[in-house]
Short mmCIF file of C-alpha atoms in Angstrom, two decimals:
data_model
loop_
_atom_site.label_atom_id
_atom_site.label_comp_id
_atom_site.label_asym_id
_atom_site.label_seq_id
_atom_site.Cartn_x
_atom_site.Cartn_y
_atom_site.Cartn_z
CA MET J 1 -100.91 -72.31 -172.59
CA ALA J 2 -100.71 -75.52 -170.69
CA GLY J 3 -97.62 -76.32 -168.99
CA GLY J 4 -96.73 -72.75 -169.32
CA ALA J 5 -96.64 -69.69 -166.90
CA GLY J 6 -100.50 -69.55 -165.18
CA LEU J 7 -102.78 -66.40 -165.12
CA ALA J 8 -101.78 -66.17 -161.45
CA LYS J 9 -97.78 -65.84 -162.24
CA ARG J 10 -98.19 -63.06 -165.10
CA LEU J 11 -100.69 -61.14 -162.85
CA GLY J 12 -97.97 -61.14 -160.33
CA THR J 13 -95.40 -59.88 -163.36
CA PHE J 14 -97.43 -57.44 -164.48
CA VAL J 15 -98.60 -56.21 -160.36
CA SER J 16 -95.17 -56.04 -159.60
CA GLY J 17 -93.82 -54.66 -162.61
CA LEU J 18 -96.65 -51.64 -162.57
CA LEU J 19 -95.07 -50.97 -158.67
CA GLU J 20 -91.85 -51.06 -159.83
CA CYS J 21 -91.83 -48.39 -162.25
CA GLY J 22 -94.32 -46.43 -160.10
CA ALA J 23 -91.90 -46.42 -156.95
CA PHE J 24 -87.96 -46.25 -158.87
CA CYS J 25 -88.03 -46.13 -162.48
CA GLY J 26 -88.45 -42.16 -163.26
CA ILE J 27 -87.84 -40.75 -159.29
CA ILE J 28 -85.47 -37.94 -160.72
CA PHE J 29 -88.78 -36.75 -162.46
CA GLY J 30 -89.24 -35.34 -159.14
CA TRP J 31 -86.42 -33.47 -159.03
CA ALA J 32 -88.38 -30.10 -157.79
CA SER J 33 -89.53 -31.64 -154.87
CA LEU J 34 -85.93 -32.77 -153.89
CA VAL J 35 -84.45 -29.34 -154.37
CA PHE J 36 -86.39 -27.82 -152.24
CA VAL J 37 -84.96 -30.10 -149.58
CA LEU J 38 -81.41 -29.79 -150.33
CA LYS J 39 -81.83 -26.27 -150.65
CA GLU J 40 -82.84 -25.79 -147.11
CA ARG J 41 -80.31 -28.57 -146.29
CA GLY J 42 -77.75 -26.19 -148.15
CA TYR J 43 -76.50 -27.59 -151.20
CA PHE J 44 -74.31 -25.44 -152.93
CA ARG J 45 -75.29 -22.68 -150.71
CA TRP J 46 -72.15 -20.98 -151.51
CA LEU J 47 -73.03 -19.81 -154.72
CA CYS J 48 -75.41 -17.29 -153.25
CA GLN J 49 -74.47 -13.80 -153.36
CA PRO J 50 -75.44 -10.16 -151.92
CA SER J 51 -78.26 -9.24 -154.17
CA PRO J 52 -78.23 -5.66 -156.33
CA ALA J 53 -78.95 -2.35 -154.26
CA ASN J 54 -82.23 -2.30 -156.26
CA ARG J 55 -83.27 -5.79 -154.71
CA THR J 56 -84.96 -6.90 -151.78
CA GLU J 57 -83.97 -10.58 -151.40
CA GLY J 58 -81.21 -10.41 -148.96
CA LEU J 59 -79.59 -13.13 -151.52
CA ASP J 60 -78.90 -13.86 -155.37
CA CYS J 61 -79.52 -17.28 -155.41
CA SER J 62 -79.19 -17.49 -159.45
CA ALA J 63 -76.03 -19.29 -159.56
CA GLN J 64 -77.35 -21.56 -157.17
CA ASP J 65 -80.66 -22.29 -159.28
CA GLU J 66 -78.73 -22.64 -162.66
CA GLN J 67 -76.32 -25.45 -160.54
CA PHE J 68 -79.32 -27.54 -159.33
CA SER J 69 -81.05 -27.16 -162.90
CA LEU J 70 -76.89 -28.50 -164.45
CA VAL J 71 -77.63 -31.25 -162.07
CA PHE J 72 -81.09 -32.34 -163.63
CA THR J 73 -80.33 -31.33 -166.97
CA ILE J 74 -77.29 -34.31 -167.23
CA GLY J 75 -79.20 -36.99 -165.33
CA SER J 76 -82.01 -36.19 -167.91
CA PHE J 77 -79.85 -36.28 -170.48
CA MET J 78 -77.79 -39.64 -169.43
CA ASN J 79 -81.99 -40.64 -168.85
CA ASN J 80 -82.35 -40.72 -171.89
CA PHE J 81 -78.53 -40.73 -174.22
CA MET J 82 -77.52 -43.94 -172.62
CA THR J 83 -80.82 -45.83 -173.32
CA PHE J 84 -79.41 -46.44 -176.45
CA PRO J 85 -76.22 -48.51 -175.67
CA MET J 86 -78.68 -50.42 -172.30
CA GLY J 87 -80.84 -51.16 -175.24
CA VAL J 88 -77.83 -53.00 -176.92
CA VAL J 89 -77.42 -54.53 -174.27
CA PHE J 90 -80.75 -55.76 -173.32
CA ASP J 91 -81.14 -56.68 -177.12
CA ARG J 92 -77.94 -58.75 -177.33
CA PHE J 93 -77.96 -60.68 -173.98
CA GLY J 94 -81.79 -60.39 -172.63
CA THR J 95 -83.38 -59.48 -169.72
CA LEU J 96 -81.44 -60.66 -167.06
CA ALA J 97 -77.96 -59.08 -167.82
CA ALA J 98 -79.81 -55.73 -168.37
CA ARG J 99 -81.67 -55.85 -164.99
CA LEU J 100 -78.34 -56.56 -163.09
CA ILE J 101 -76.44 -53.55 -164.63
CA ALA J 102 -80.19 -51.52 -163.37
CA ILE J 103 -79.85 -52.11 -159.75
CA SER J 104 -76.25 -51.85 -159.30
CA LEU J 105 -76.54 -48.27 -160.84
CA TYR J 106 -79.69 -47.53 -158.88
CA ALA J 107 -78.11 -48.92 -155.26
CA GLY J 108 -74.97 -46.91 -156.44
CA GLY J 109 -76.99 -43.91 -157.33
CA THR J 110 -79.20 -44.27 -153.87
CA LEU J 111 -75.82 -44.73 -151.55
CA LEU J 112 -74.23 -41.92 -152.88
CA VAL J 113 -77.47 -39.25 -152.37
CA ALA J 114 -77.35 -41.03 -148.64
CA PHE J 115 -73.89 -39.99 -148.04
CA SER J 116 -73.74 -36.65 -149.94
CA THR J 117 -73.79 -33.41 -147.51
CA PRO J 118 -73.65 -29.36 -148.88
CA GLU J 119 -69.79 -29.86 -148.79
CA LEU J 120 -70.09 -32.82 -150.86
CA ALA J 121 -73.01 -31.74 -153.37
CA VAL J 122 -70.65 -32.45 -156.23
CA LEU J 123 -72.02 -35.91 -155.87
CA LEU J 124 -75.69 -35.51 -157.31
CA PHE J 125 -74.21 -35.37 -160.78
CA PRO J 126 -73.15 -38.95 -161.09
CA ALA J 127 -75.93 -39.97 -157.98
CA MET J 128 -78.45 -38.28 -160.43
CA SER J 129 -76.95 -39.81 -163.43
CA MET J 130 -77.51 -43.28 -162.35
CA LEU J 131 -80.70 -43.23 -160.58
CA SER J 132 -81.99 -42.17 -164.16
CA VAL J 133 -79.74 -44.80 -166.08
CA GLY J 134 -80.64 -47.26 -163.90
CA GLY J 135 -84.19 -46.67 -164.04
CA ILE J 136 -85.19 -46.16 -167.95
CA LEU J 137 -83.33 -49.89 -167.78
CA LEU J 138 -85.49 -51.26 -165.80
CA ILE J 139 -88.41 -50.07 -167.59
CA LEU J 140 -87.08 -50.78 -170.44
CA THR J 141 -87.15 -54.41 -169.27
CA ASN J 142 -90.78 -54.11 -168.22
CA MET J 143 -92.38 -53.05 -171.19
CA GLN J 144 -91.88 -56.37 -172.40
CA VAL J 145 -94.42 -57.84 -169.94
CA GLY J 146 -97.56 -56.49 -172.56
CA ASN J 147 -96.47 -59.20 -174.54
CA LEU J 148 -97.93 -61.67 -171.90
CA PHE J 149 -101.18 -60.44 -172.51
CA GLY J 150 -101.80 -60.05 -176.23
CA LYS J 151 -104.40 -58.22 -176.96
CA TYR J 152 -103.54 -55.83 -174.12
CA ARG J 153 -100.38 -54.72 -174.99
CA SER J 154 -100.12 -51.87 -175.97
CA ILE J 155 -102.57 -50.77 -172.55
CA ILE J 156 -99.75 -52.13 -170.64
CA ILE J 157 -96.98 -50.64 -172.05
CA THR J 158 -98.64 -47.18 -172.11
CA LEU J 159 -99.74 -48.13 -168.62
CA TYR J 160 -96.08 -48.89 -166.97
CA ASN J 161 -95.30 -45.53 -168.58
CA GLY J 162 -97.81 -43.30 -166.81
CA ALA J 163 -96.71 -45.41 -163.48
CA PHE J 164 -92.57 -44.28 -164.80
CA ASP J 165 -94.16 -40.70 -164.37
CA SER J 166 -96.16 -41.13 -161.39
CA SER J 167 -92.93 -42.43 -159.51
CA SER J 168 -92.11 -38.80 -159.44
CA ALA J 169 -93.81 -37.93 -156.37
CA VAL J 170 -91.30 -40.60 -154.70
CA PHE J 171 -89.57 -37.61 -154.28
CA LEU J 172 -92.16 -35.55 -152.76
CA ILE J 173 -92.75 -37.84 -150.53
CA VAL J 174 -89.51 -37.79 -149.25
CA LYS J 175 -89.84 -33.70 -149.16
CA LEU J 176 -92.65 -34.73 -146.68
CA LEU J 177 -90.63 -36.83 -144.55
CA TYR J 178 -87.87 -34.78 -144.35
CA ALA J 179 -90.77 -31.87 -142.55
CA GLN J 180 -91.58 -34.69 -140.38
CA GLY J 181 -88.22 -35.16 -139.33
CA LEU J 182 -86.93 -37.82 -141.20
CA SER J 183 -83.38 -37.39 -142.49
CA LEU J 184 -81.96 -37.75 -146.52
CA GLN J 185 -79.84 -40.25 -145.63
CA ALA J 186 -82.34 -42.69 -144.11
CA MET J 187 -84.76 -42.61 -146.79
CA PHE J 188 -82.18 -42.75 -149.33
CA LEU J 189 -80.98 -45.79 -147.63
CA PHE J 190 -84.11 -47.61 -147.54
CA LEU J 191 -83.98 -47.03 -151.49
CA ALA J 192 -80.86 -48.60 -151.89
CA ALA J 193 -81.98 -51.73 -149.97
CA CYS J 194 -84.82 -51.92 -152.20
CA SER J 195 -82.22 -53.53 -154.31
CA ALA J 196 -82.96 -57.17 -152.77
CA TRP J 197 -86.51 -56.83 -153.72
CA HIS J 198 -85.62 -55.84 -157.70
CA LEU J 199 -83.04 -58.96 -157.76
CA LEU J 200 -85.67 -61.25 -156.26
CA ARG J 201 -87.91 -60.42 -159.19
CA THR J 202 -85.72 -60.50 -161.75
CA LEU J 203 -85.15 -64.51 -160.70
CA PHE J 204 -88.21 -65.36 -159.99
CA LEU J 205 -90.64 -62.82 -162.40
CA MET J 206 -88.57 -61.91 -165.50
CA PRO J 207 -87.34 -64.04 -168.23
CA ARG J 208 -83.43 -64.61 -168.76
CA THR J 209 -83.75 -63.64 -172.48
CA ARG J 210 -86.86 -61.69 -173.63
CA VAL J 211 -90.65 -62.59 -173.56
CA PRO J 212 -91.37 -63.92 -177.22
CA TYR J 213 -93.98 -61.90 -179.22
CA PRO J 214 -96.51 -63.74 -179.99
CA LEU J 215 -96.30 -66.37 -176.98
CA PRO J 216 -95.18 -70.14 -177.79
CA PRO J 217 -97.05 -72.50 -176.39
CA GLY J 218 -96.42 -73.40 -173.10
CA TYR J 219 -94.16 -70.69 -172.47
CA ASP J 220 -92.59 -69.63 -168.92
CA TYR J 221 -89.72 -67.56 -167.60
CA GLY J 222 -88.06 -67.16 -164.19
CA LEU J 223 -86.53 -69.82 -161.90
CA GLN J 224 -88.58 -73.11 -162.13
CA CYS J 225 -88.99 -75.83 -159.46
CA PRO J 226 -87.45 -79.11 -160.25
CA GLY J 227 -89.88 -81.38 -162.43
CA ARG J 228 -91.19 -78.05 -165.06
CA SER J 229 -90.35 -79.71 -168.56
CA ARG J 230 -92.50 -77.45 -170.12
CA SER J 231 -90.41 -74.18 -169.20
CA TYR J 232 -89.43 -72.08 -172.14
CA ARG J 233 -86.24 -72.42 -170.73
CA THR J 234 -86.02 -76.41 -171.72
CA TYR J 235 -87.40 -75.67 -174.90
CA GLU J 236 -84.57 -73.56 -175.72
CA GLU J 237 -82.66 -76.43 -174.16
CA LYS J 238 -84.01 -79.50 -176.41
CA ARG J 239 -84.47 -77.76 -179.97
CA PRO J 240 -82.03 -78.91 -182.22
CA PRO J 241 -78.84 -76.78 -182.76
CA GLY J 242 -79.05 -73.78 -185.48
CA GLU J 243 -82.70 -74.19 -185.50
CA ASP J 244 -85.01 -70.45 -184.73
CA GLY J 245 -86.12 -70.45 -180.86
CA PRO J 246 -89.79 -68.58 -180.75
CA GLU J 247 -88.26 -65.38 -179.78
CA GLU J 248 -86.83 -65.40 -183.11
CA THR J 249 -89.57 -67.11 -185.69
CA PRO J 250 -93.15 -66.12 -185.48
CA LEU J 251 -95.65 -68.59 -185.03
CA GLU J 252 -97.74 -68.25 -187.69
CA PRO J 253 -97.39 -68.51 -191.40
CA PRO J 254 -95.80 -66.14 -193.14
CA VAL J 255 -97.60 -64.07 -195.46
CA PRO J 256 -96.61 -61.65 -198.22
CA VAL J 257 -95.56 -57.96 -197.05
CA PRO J 258 -95.17 -55.38 -199.41
CA ARG J 259 -92.55 -52.75 -200.08
CA GLY J 260 -92.63 -50.97 -197.21
CA GLU J 261 -93.82 -52.88 -194.75
CA ALA J 262 -91.52 -53.66 -191.78
CA PRO J 263 -91.46 -57.65 -191.85
CA PRO J 264 -89.27 -59.04 -189.00
CA GLY J 265 -86.44 -59.19 -191.20
CA THR J 266 -86.04 -55.58 -191.72
CA THR J 267 -82.37 -54.53 -190.61
CA PHE J 268 -82.06 -52.27 -187.59
CA ARG J 269 -80.00 -50.09 -189.91
CA ALA J 270 -83.09 -49.66 -192.61
CA CYS J 271 -85.36 -49.13 -189.67
CA ALA J 272 -83.58 -46.38 -187.86
CA CYS J 273 -82.46 -44.98 -191.43
CA SER J 274 -86.49 -44.55 -192.49
CA TRP J 275 -88.25 -40.77 -192.43
CA LEU J 276 -90.91 -42.61 -189.97
CA PHE J 277 -88.46 -43.15 -187.42
CA ALA J 278 -86.47 -39.80 -188.07
CA TRP J 279 -89.66 -38.02 -187.62
CA HIS J 280 -90.89 -40.14 -184.63
CA VAL J 281 -87.61 -38.68 -183.17
CA ALA J 282 -88.43 -35.41 -183.92
CA TRP J 283 -92.09 -35.61 -182.86
CA LEU J 284 -90.64 -36.98 -179.26
CA SER J 285 -87.83 -34.56 -178.85
CA VAL J 286 -89.66 -31.16 -179.10
CA MET J 287 -91.97 -31.81 -176.65
CA GLN J 288 -89.42 -33.45 -174.33
CA LEU J 289 -87.57 -30.66 -174.26
CA ARG J 290 -90.37 -28.68 -173.13
CA HIS J 291 -91.15 -30.98 -170.08
CA TYR J 292 -88.01 -31.36 -168.91
CA LEU J 293 -87.48 -27.12 -169.23
CA PHE J 294 -90.70 -27.07 -167.33
CA ILE J 295 -89.32 -29.65 -164.40
CA GLY J 296 -85.95 -28.41 -164.13
CA THR J 297 -87.03 -24.93 -163.82
CA LEU J 298 -90.25 -25.19 -161.60
CA ASN J 299 -88.48 -23.64 -158.79
CA PRO J 300 -87.56 -20.96 -159.36
CA LEU J 301 -90.42 -20.61 -161.72
CA LEU J 302 -92.84 -20.74 -158.70
CA GLU J 303 -90.40 -18.41 -157.09
CA ARG J 304 -90.58 -15.78 -158.84
CA LEU J 305 -94.31 -15.78 -159.55
CA SER J 306 -95.04 -15.89 -155.65
CA HIS J 307 -92.43 -12.73 -155.27
CA GLY J 308 -90.04 -15.03 -152.95
CA ASP J 309 -93.12 -16.58 -150.84
CA SER J 310 -91.49 -20.10 -149.54
CA ASP J 311 -94.69 -20.68 -148.26
CA ALA J 312 -96.36 -20.49 -151.76
CA VAL J 313 -93.50 -22.08 -153.39
CA SER J 314 -94.04 -25.33 -151.10
CA THR J 315 -97.51 -24.93 -151.79
CA TYR J 316 -97.39 -25.22 -155.40
CA THR J 317 -94.38 -27.79 -155.35
CA ASN J 318 -96.52 -30.32 -153.25
CA ALA J 319 -99.32 -29.83 -155.92
CA PHE J 320 -97.29 -30.38 -158.84
CA ALA J 321 -95.81 -33.82 -157.58
CA PHE J 322 -99.58 -34.62 -156.53
CA THR J 323 -100.58 -34.61 -159.75
CA GLN J 324 -98.01 -36.94 -160.98
CA LEU J 325 -99.55 -39.28 -159.29
CA CYS J 326 -101.90 -39.19 -161.68
CA GLY J 327 -99.81 -40.37 -164.77
CA VAL J 328 -100.75 -43.77 -164.05
CA LEU J 329 -104.29 -43.14 -164.58
CA CYS J 330 -104.28 -41.60 -167.75
CA ALA J 331 -101.83 -43.31 -169.55
CA PRO J 332 -103.85 -46.54 -169.88
CA TRP J 333 -106.27 -43.75 -171.92
CA ASN J 334 -103.71 -43.72 -174.91
CA GLY J 335 -103.46 -47.70 -174.93
CA LEU J 336 -107.07 -47.27 -175.39
CA ILE J 337 -106.50 -45.17 -178.66
CA LEU J 338 -104.29 -47.62 -179.86
CA ASP J 339 -105.81 -50.85 -179.11
CA TRP J 340 -109.63 -49.51 -180.51
CA HIS J 341 -109.49 -51.46 -182.91
CA LYS J 342 -108.86 -55.24 -181.12
CA ARG J 343 -112.14 -54.04 -179.03
CA GLY J 344 -115.62 -54.87 -179.30
CA LYS J 345 -116.79 -57.71 -181.40
CA ARG J 346 -115.47 -56.79 -184.63
CA HIS J 347 -113.62 -58.85 -186.82
CA ARG J 348 -109.69 -58.29 -185.87
CA PRO J 349 -107.66 -57.90 -189.09
CA GLU J 350 -104.71 -60.70 -189.57
CA GLY J 351 -101.32 -59.76 -190.90
CA ALA J 352 -100.60 -57.10 -192.82
CA ARG J 353 -103.72 -55.79 -192.47
CA ALA J 354 -103.20 -56.15 -188.68
CA ALA J 355 -99.68 -53.74 -188.74
CA LEU J 356 -101.43 -51.09 -191.32
CA ALA J 357 -104.74 -51.32 -188.33
CA ASP J 358 -102.23 -50.40 -185.95
CA LEU J 359 -100.67 -47.71 -187.66
CA ARG J 360 -103.54 -46.02 -188.33
CA ALA J 361 -104.47 -46.10 -184.45
CA ALA J 362 -101.11 -44.36 -183.67
CA VAL J 363 -101.44 -41.43 -186.02
CA VAL J 364 -104.62 -40.71 -183.50
CA SER J 365 -102.65 -40.98 -180.39
CA LEU J 366 -99.71 -38.99 -182.13
CA VAL J 367 -101.96 -36.17 -182.73
CA VAL J 368 -103.87 -35.94 -179.47
CA THR J 369 -100.31 -35.63 -177.88
CA VAL J 370 -99.32 -32.97 -179.57
CA VAL J 371 -102.46 -30.88 -179.14
CA GLN J 372 -102.05 -31.77 -175.28
CA CYS J 373 -98.54 -30.86 -175.29
CA LEU J 374 -99.47 -27.33 -176.64
CA LEU J 375 -101.91 -26.51 -174.95
CA PHE J 376 -99.21 -27.57 -171.76
CA SER J 377 -97.11 -25.15 -173.79
CA VAL J 378 -99.43 -22.07 -174.01
CA CYS J 379 -100.36 -22.39 -170.32
CA ALA J 380 -96.41 -22.37 -168.89
CA ALA J 381 -96.10 -19.17 -170.94
CA VAL J 382 -99.02 -17.30 -168.38
CA PRO J 383 -96.89 -15.60 -166.03
CA VAL J 384 -100.01 -15.70 -163.44
CA LEU J 385 -99.41 -18.28 -160.51
CA GLN J 386 -102.56 -19.54 -160.08
CA VAL J 387 -102.79 -20.86 -163.73
CA GLN J 388 -99.91 -23.53 -162.59
CA PHE J 389 -102.20 -25.73 -161.12
CA ALA J 390 -103.62 -26.10 -164.96
CA THR J 391 -100.47 -26.38 -166.04
CA PHE J 392 -99.28 -29.03 -163.69
CA VAL J 393 -102.61 -31.18 -164.81
CA LEU J 394 -102.10 -30.83 -168.46
CA GLN J 395 -98.39 -31.43 -168.07
CA VAL J 396 -98.95 -34.97 -166.10
CA ILE J 397 -101.47 -35.85 -169.10
CA SER J 398 -99.34 -34.81 -171.67
CA ARG J 399 -96.56 -36.83 -170.56
CA SER J 400 -97.78 -39.73 -169.85
CA PHE J 401 -99.54 -39.89 -173.39
CA LEU J 402 -95.82 -38.85 -175.00
CA TYR J 403 -93.57 -41.15 -173.36
CA GLY J 404 -96.34 -44.33 -173.41
CA GLY J 405 -96.85 -43.24 -177.17
CA ASN J 406 -93.47 -43.26 -177.91
CA ALA J 407 -92.90 -46.77 -176.59
CA ALA J 408 -95.93 -48.10 -177.93
CA PHE J 409 -95.84 -46.44 -181.67
CA LEU J 410 -92.09 -47.80 -181.77
CA ALA J 411 -93.41 -51.83 -180.66
CA ILE J 412 -96.24 -51.34 -183.75
CA ALA J 413 -94.11 -49.83 -186.38
CA PHE J 414 -90.71 -51.82 -186.48
CA PRO J 415 -89.69 -55.57 -185.98
CA PRO J 416 -89.65 -56.58 -182.30
CA GLN J 417 -86.19 -58.16 -182.44
CA HIS J 418 -84.83 -54.49 -182.53
CA PHE J 419 -87.26 -52.69 -180.67
CA GLY J 420 -84.27 -51.88 -177.32
CA LYS J 421 -81.98 -50.65 -179.74
CA LEU J 422 -84.80 -48.32 -181.60
CA TYR J 423 -86.39 -47.48 -178.36
CA GLY J 424 -82.53 -46.04 -177.00
CA LEU J 425 -81.38 -44.42 -180.37
CA ALA J 426 -84.72 -42.26 -180.26
CA MET J 427 -84.23 -41.71 -176.34
CA ALA J 428 -80.79 -40.97 -177.32
CA LEU J 429 -81.60 -38.60 -180.14
CA SER J 430 -83.54 -36.62 -177.98
CA ALA J 431 -81.49 -36.61 -174.90
CA LEU J 432 -79.37 -34.25 -177.56
CA VAL J 433 -81.86 -31.92 -178.24
CA ALA J 434 -82.50 -31.74 -174.31
CA LEU J 435 -79.19 -30.44 -173.32
CA LEU J 436 -81.01 -27.11 -175.17
CA GLN J 437 -82.78 -26.92 -171.69
CA TYR J 438 -79.39 -25.78 -169.97
CA PRO J 439 -78.69 -22.25 -172.74
CA CYS J 440 -82.25 -21.96 -172.31
CA VAL J 441 -81.69 -21.24 -168.45
CA ALA J 442 -78.67 -19.50 -168.80
CA LEU J 443 -81.07 -17.17 -171.60
CA VAL J 444 -83.43 -16.81 -169.04
CA GLN J 445 -81.50 -15.96 -165.89
CA GLY J 446 -78.67 -13.92 -167.99
CA PRO J 447 -80.09 -11.62 -170.81
CA LEU J 448 -84.21 -11.85 -169.62
CA GLN J 449 -83.46 -11.11 -166.55
CA GLY J 450 -85.51 -13.82 -164.60
CA ASP J 451 -88.66 -13.50 -167.25
CA PRO J 452 -89.23 -16.55 -169.69
CA PHE J 453 -92.18 -15.54 -171.09
CA TYR J 454 -90.07 -15.13 -174.55
CA VAL J 455 -88.58 -18.39 -174.03
CA ASN J 456 -91.93 -19.94 -173.36
CA VAL J 457 -93.02 -18.48 -176.25
CA GLY J 458 -90.95 -20.15 -178.48
CA LEU J 459 -90.93 -23.56 -177.48
CA ILE J 460 -94.86 -23.02 -178.24
CA ALA J 461 -93.47 -22.65 -181.64
CA VAL J 462 -91.01 -25.45 -181.65
CA VAL J 463 -94.22 -27.87 -180.19
CA LEU J 464 -95.70 -27.58 -183.57
CA LEU J 465 -92.97 -28.95 -185.50
CA ALA J 466 -94.24 -31.91 -183.93
CA PHE J 467 -97.48 -32.32 -186.10
CA VAL J 468 -95.13 -33.40 -189.02
CA SER J 469 -94.68 -36.77 -187.40
CA PRO J 470 -98.56 -38.24 -187.54
CA VAL J 471 -98.31 -36.73 -191.23
CA VAL J 472 -95.77 -38.60 -192.31
CA VAL J 473 -97.26 -41.83 -190.37
CA ALA J 474 -100.83 -41.22 -191.95
CA ARG J 475 -99.16 -40.65 -195.42
CA GLU J 476 -96.93 -44.13 -195.35
CA CYS J 477 -100.88 -45.61 -194.13
CA ARG J 478 -102.29 -44.18 -197.14
CA ARG J 479 -99.09 -45.82 -199.21
CA ARG J 480 -99.29 -49.04 -197.30
CA ALA J 481 -103.45 -49.35 -197.91
CA LYS J 482 -102.66 -48.64 -202.00
CA GLU J 483 -99.77 -51.31 -202.36
CA LEU J 484 -102.02 -54.11 -200.58
CA GLU J 485 -104.96 -53.18 -202.48
CA ALA J 486 -102.61 -53.48 -205.59
CA ALA J 487 -101.33 -56.35 -204.26
CA GLY J 488 -104.75 -58.16 -204.48
CA THR J 489 -105.19 -57.81 -200.07
CA PRO J 490 -108.20 -57.29 -198.78
CA LEU J 491 -108.22 -54.31 -195.97
CA THR J 492 -111.03 -55.62 -194.41
CA ALA J 493 -111.76 -59.27 -193.10
CA PRO J 494 -114.23 -61.34 -194.67
CA PRO J 495 -116.97 -61.76 -192.71
CA ALA J 496 -116.39 -65.48 -192.02
CA ALA J 497 -113.31 -64.53 -190.65
CA GLU J 498 -111.81 -66.21 -186.50
CA THR J 499 -110.24 -63.77 -184.64
CA ALA J 500 -106.31 -64.76 -185.40
CA ALA J 501 -103.41 -64.41 -182.86
CA GLU J 502 -101.77 -60.89 -183.05
CA MET J 503 -98.53 -60.79 -185.25
CA PRO J 504 -95.43 -59.00 -184.78
CA HIS J 505 -94.89 -55.70 -186.65
#
């Protein structure tokens, strides 16, 4: 890669992106820790009513809990639903435009929280929505960094998604610092000031458009020093008008692609209307609903299981937030599953065979993720406080596999030029399903009188639906394998084959 971005610059981009995802992108999912602080400050306290005579508590604050749950429901919905238009912006206008929007939203959200008060608690609704949309757009622009590292692509994508999960621990830090006397306003003003760092990284360590895959010779990105003539921007400016740039044209000669394969020229509509995509959205939606409902109702759940012991609630809330830090450690294991066939000394497949091998590895990843979510759901249904430690561990493992696997699967199964739109569409559709969390909360707080057992059992049954997706992908793999054999394309690399650069999926 002479004349292009060196290893030091690419590593700097990778590490700074990991820090960005791990400290900013998914902080809304640390909502349980922030709710603890907001309750102490008296947000929505006016919704608490005197308890019925048969209650031992002084106040019935179930309406307050529902309001906090509504804030999280709307914020998490916006986190997913707005990913589709943001993905369109990313694919159409590139990284620079997308990140400038993300930084503006993030800064606005942190400022709204900083200047909110118990009297202006309604500001939490737009604030959480802006934080969630800005965060998801930041990670969307960061996942392309995996393209800079070839055979480690899936590992980096899943690692970034794991860092996204770990960022929920930021609200734990807010909770701990608040207990030490630091004001909520000062902490969120600091988060707003960090926008300057996001802006510098956008200018110097991110591309103006997108990172192509595979990388063209001499590829470079970011603002360049005078005299650097081999940068990607210079390459684009010097190519003849009408000629496709390396972001649109693969570097390898075209190979015959059988019916059912997803070549780079496949339309977005064909991808979005495929059964492969439809069942993947179902896979994502049902498990995401289970996770969102758990996070959004964790605080009242702990209060119920601890019989109102505030110290126990604080201890378990801290334990949950600490386990979220492990998301960045769990996610790369999913990347290893997805990239297992690229490791070792075995000859790597090429072209259509490479796409098929990637898809087969994805089947294993999809199944493992569903099994993890099923175990997490079973533990969450056990009404024993101590069991929740195991629930926290299984939840963070399952969630890190879920989002990392979602992004990696879409990068594997569909053309790269549609990644932003398909990722956004999948998240937007899953957001509609995630809206069911609020009626589930209302059902628990109302007819079920605070007991979530039957809702949890119902969610276990719903999670079983996610097993259909890996079955559909496995059948697709068999169909493609038969077509490749019928076309005379060997499914294994010949002994003398040399390791080739990865083809776009």
